[in-house]
Amino acid sequence: MTITAIYPGTFDPVTNGHTDLIARASKLFSKVIIGVASSPSKQPRFNLNQRVAMLEQVTEHLTNVTVVGFSGLLVDFAKQHQATVLIRGLRTVSDFDYEFQLANVNRRLYPELESVFLTPAEENSCISSTVVKEVALHHGDVSPFVHPAVKAELDKVYG
């Protein structure tokens, strides 16, 4: 049985927490599609093409993972790709509250889409894209939090 899972996010930028979840999801599901949301309302630092390219680079070793940019409703993107599983990461209890609400809305809009929650490895539980950008902005070392290719892109942006 082939199961297609979608792991959506803004990934601005992709962190080791994200890649940890992607690698683990790739072992659980036949196909994993990373849905990179355009998210213009979040005003991402990296444009959609840059975020897709970074994700392609850090996941190139995972043969059942593809990266696709999208805009619009997540459930429409999931239907388009015939995905029946939605991967979401949980770092904190407050993440669960928010994700639980989204899972219920998504289930209403697309009953065939089942949400699966994964928690990051302990060393990645404090990492978020926002924290990484803040550290980079103040010229801190982001290498413990991101792939070297992502660090290089952050270095270009934040010097």
mmCIF file of C-alpha atoms in Angstrom, residues 11-126:
data_model
loop_
_atom_site.group_PDB
_atom_site.id
_atom_site.type_symbol
_atom_site.label_atom_id
_atom_site.label_comp_id
_atom_site.label_asym_id
_atom_site.label_seq_id
_atom_site.Cartn_x
_atom_site.Cartn_y
_atom_site.Cartn_z
ATOM 1 C CA PHE A 11 10.577 26.655 6.139
ATOM 2 C CA ASP A 12 12.064 30.147 6.369
ATOM 3 C CA PRO A 13 14.693 28.698 6.664
ATOM 4 C CA VAL A 14 14.637 24.921 7.018
ATOM 5 C CA THR A 15 16.190 23.862 10.342
ATOM 6 C CA ASN A 16 17.667 20.661 11.733
ATOM 7 C CA GLY A 17 14.352 20.180 13.516
ATOM 8 C CA HIS A 18 12.562 20.136 10.174
ATOM 9 C CA THR A 19 15.078 17.791 8.565
ATOM 10 C CA ASP A 20 14.888 15.448 11.553
ATOM 11 C CA LEU A 21 11.127 15.130 11.075
ATOM 12 C CA ILE A 22 11.480 14.750 7.303
ATOM 13 C CA ALA A 23 14.006 11.923 7.676
ATOM 14 C CA ARG A 24 11.809 10.103 10.183
ATOM 15 C CA ALA A 25 8.673 10.591 8.073
ATOM 16 C CA SER A 26 10.532 9.187 5.049
ATOM 17 C CA LYS A 27 10.934 5.916 6.959
ATOM 18 C CA LEU A 28 7.236 5.760 7.849
ATOM 19 C CA PHE A 29 5.598 6.603 4.514
ATOM 20 C CA SER A 30 6.054 5.523 0.902
ATOM 21 C CA LYS A 31 6.254 9.073 -0.363
ATOM 22 C CA VAL A 32 6.792 12.352 1.494
ATOM 23 C CA ILE A 33 6.059 15.650 -0.181
ATOM 24 C CA ILE A 34 7.444 18.715 1.508
ATOM 25 C CA GLY A 35 4.934 21.449 0.767
ATOM 26 C CA VAL A 36 6.684 24.793 0.948
ATOM 27 C CA ALA A 37 3.984 27.391 1.518
ATOM 28 C CA SER A 38 4.430 30.753 -0.165
ATOM 29 C CA SER A 39 3.054 32.405 3.016
ATOM 30 C CA PRO A 40 3.236 36.043 1.880
ATOM 31 C CA SER A 41 1.426 37.170 5.041
ATOM 32 C CA LYS A 42 4.383 35.892 7.104
ATOM 33 C CA GLN A 43 6.766 38.025 5.020
ATOM 34 C CA PRO A 44 9.414 35.309 4.675
ATOM 35 C CA ARG A 45 13.049 36.390 4.498
ATOM 36 C CA PHE A 46 13.757 33.900 1.702
ATOM 37 C CA ASN A 47 11.577 33.779 -1.396
ATOM 38 C CA LEU A 48 9.718 30.610 -2.323
ATOM 39 C CA ASN A 49 12.303 29.460 -4.877
ATOM 40 C CA GLN A 50 15.138 29.898 -2.373
ATOM 41 C CA ARG A 51 13.275 27.915 0.301
ATOM 42 C CA VAL A 52 12.461 25.123 -2.157
ATOM 43 C CA ALA A 53 16.106 25.005 -3.296
ATOM 44 C CA MET A 54 17.417 24.808 0.283
ATOM 45 C CA LEU A 55 15.031 21.967 1.087
ATOM 46 C CA GLU A 56 15.963 20.103 -2.092
ATOM 47 C CA GLN A 57 19.610 20.381 -1.142
ATOM 48 C CA VAL A 58 19.221 19.155 2.453
ATOM 49 C CA THR A 59 16.917 16.259 1.491
ATOM 50 C CA GLU A 60 18.632 15.081 -1.700
ATOM 51 C CA HIS A 61 19.753 11.854 0.032
ATOM 52 C CA LEU A 62 16.140 10.859 0.797
ATOM 53 C CA THR A 63 14.908 9.112 -2.343
ATOM 54 C CA ASN A 64 11.201 9.109 -1.443
ATOM 55 C CA VAL A 65 11.068 12.827 -0.587
ATOM 56 C CA THR A 66 10.109 15.569 -3.028
ATOM 57 C CA VAL A 67 9.852 19.306 -2.481
ATOM 58 C CA VAL A 68 7.032 21.362 -3.990
ATOM 59 C CA GLY A 69 6.152 25.008 -3.494
ATOM 60 C CA PHE A 70 2.484 25.920 -3.182
ATOM 61 C CA SER A 71 0.020 28.650 -2.335
ATOM 62 C CA GLY A 72 -3.585 28.403 -1.306
ATOM 63 C CA LEU A 73 -5.293 25.972 1.013
ATOM 64 C CA LEU A 74 -3.243 23.090 2.320
ATOM 65 C CA VAL A 75 -6.127 20.657 1.858
ATOM 66 C CA ASP A 76 -6.326 21.562 -1.836
ATOM 67 C CA PHE A 77 -2.589 20.918 -2.166
ATOM 68 C CA ALA A 78 -3.026 17.567 -0.382
ATOM 69 C CA LYS A 79 -5.900 16.567 -2.674
ATOM 70 C CA GLN A 80 -3.880 17.572 -5.744
ATOM 71 C CA HIS A 81 -1.103 15.185 -4.655
ATOM 72 C CA GLN A 82 -3.481 12.468 -3.408
ATOM 73 C CA ALA A 83 -1.973 12.681 0.064
ATOM 74 C CA THR A 84 -3.810 11.011 2.911
ATOM 75 C CA VAL A 85 -1.418 11.909 5.736
ATOM 76 C CA LEU A 86 -0.440 15.320 7.033
ATOM 77 C CA ILE A 87 2.791 15.445 9.047
ATOM 78 C CA ARG A 88 3.051 18.120 11.718
ATOM 79 C CA GLY A 89 5.809 18.725 14.242
ATOM 80 C CA LEU A 90 5.159 19.395 17.912
ATOM 81 C CA ARG A 91 7.767 21.037 20.122
ATOM 82 C CA THR A 92 5.616 22.273 22.996
ATOM 83 C CA VAL A 93 2.185 21.910 24.560
ATOM 84 C CA SER A 94 1.145 25.212 22.975
ATOM 85 C CA ASP A 95 2.076 23.742 19.573
ATOM 86 C CA PHE A 96 -0.339 20.896 20.289
ATOM 87 C CA ASP A 97 -3.224 23.263 21.085
ATOM 88 C CA TYR A 98 -2.778 25.096 17.784
ATOM 89 C CA GLU A 99 -2.148 21.947 15.721
ATOM 90 C CA PHE A 100 -5.160 20.189 17.244
ATOM 91 C CA GLN A 101 -7.400 23.026 16.045
ATOM 92 C CA LEU A 102 -5.863 22.895 12.558
ATOM 93 C CA ALA A 103 -6.244 19.106 12.409
ATOM 94 C CA ASN A 104 -9.963 19.440 13.134
ATOM 95 C CA VAL A 105 -10.422 22.121 10.471
ATOM 96 C CA ASN A 106 -8.465 20.079 7.927
ATOM 97 C CA ARG A 107 -10.530 16.987 8.757
ATOM 98 C CA ARG A 108 -13.700 18.986 8.121
ATOM 99 C CA LEU A 109 -12.399 20.207 4.758
ATOM 100 C CA TYR A 110 -10.801 16.904 3.666
ATOM 101 C CA PRO A 111 -11.939 13.919 5.773
ATOM 102 C CA GLU A 112 -9.469 11.549 4.058
ATOM 103 C CA LEU A 113 -6.486 13.542 5.359
ATOM 104 C CA GLU A 114 -5.212 12.194 8.664
ATOM 105 C CA SER A 115 -2.896 14.329 10.807
ATOM 106 C CA VAL A 116 0.137 12.617 12.300
ATOM 107 C CA PHE A 117 2.185 14.451 14.909
ATOM 108 C CA LEU A 118 5.914 13.907 15.332
ATOM 109 C CA THR A 119 8.133 15.348 18.027
ATOM 110 C CA PRO A 120 11.690 16.452 17.293
ATOM 111 C CA ALA A 121 14.775 14.881 18.775
ATOM 112 C CA GLU A 122 15.640 16.494 22.107
ATOM 113 C CA GLU A 123 18.545 18.469 20.669
ATOM 114 C CA ASN A 124 16.182 20.054 18.122
ATOM 115 C CA SER A 125 13.265 20.838 20.422
ATOM 116 C CA CYS A 126 14.307 24.463 20.972
#
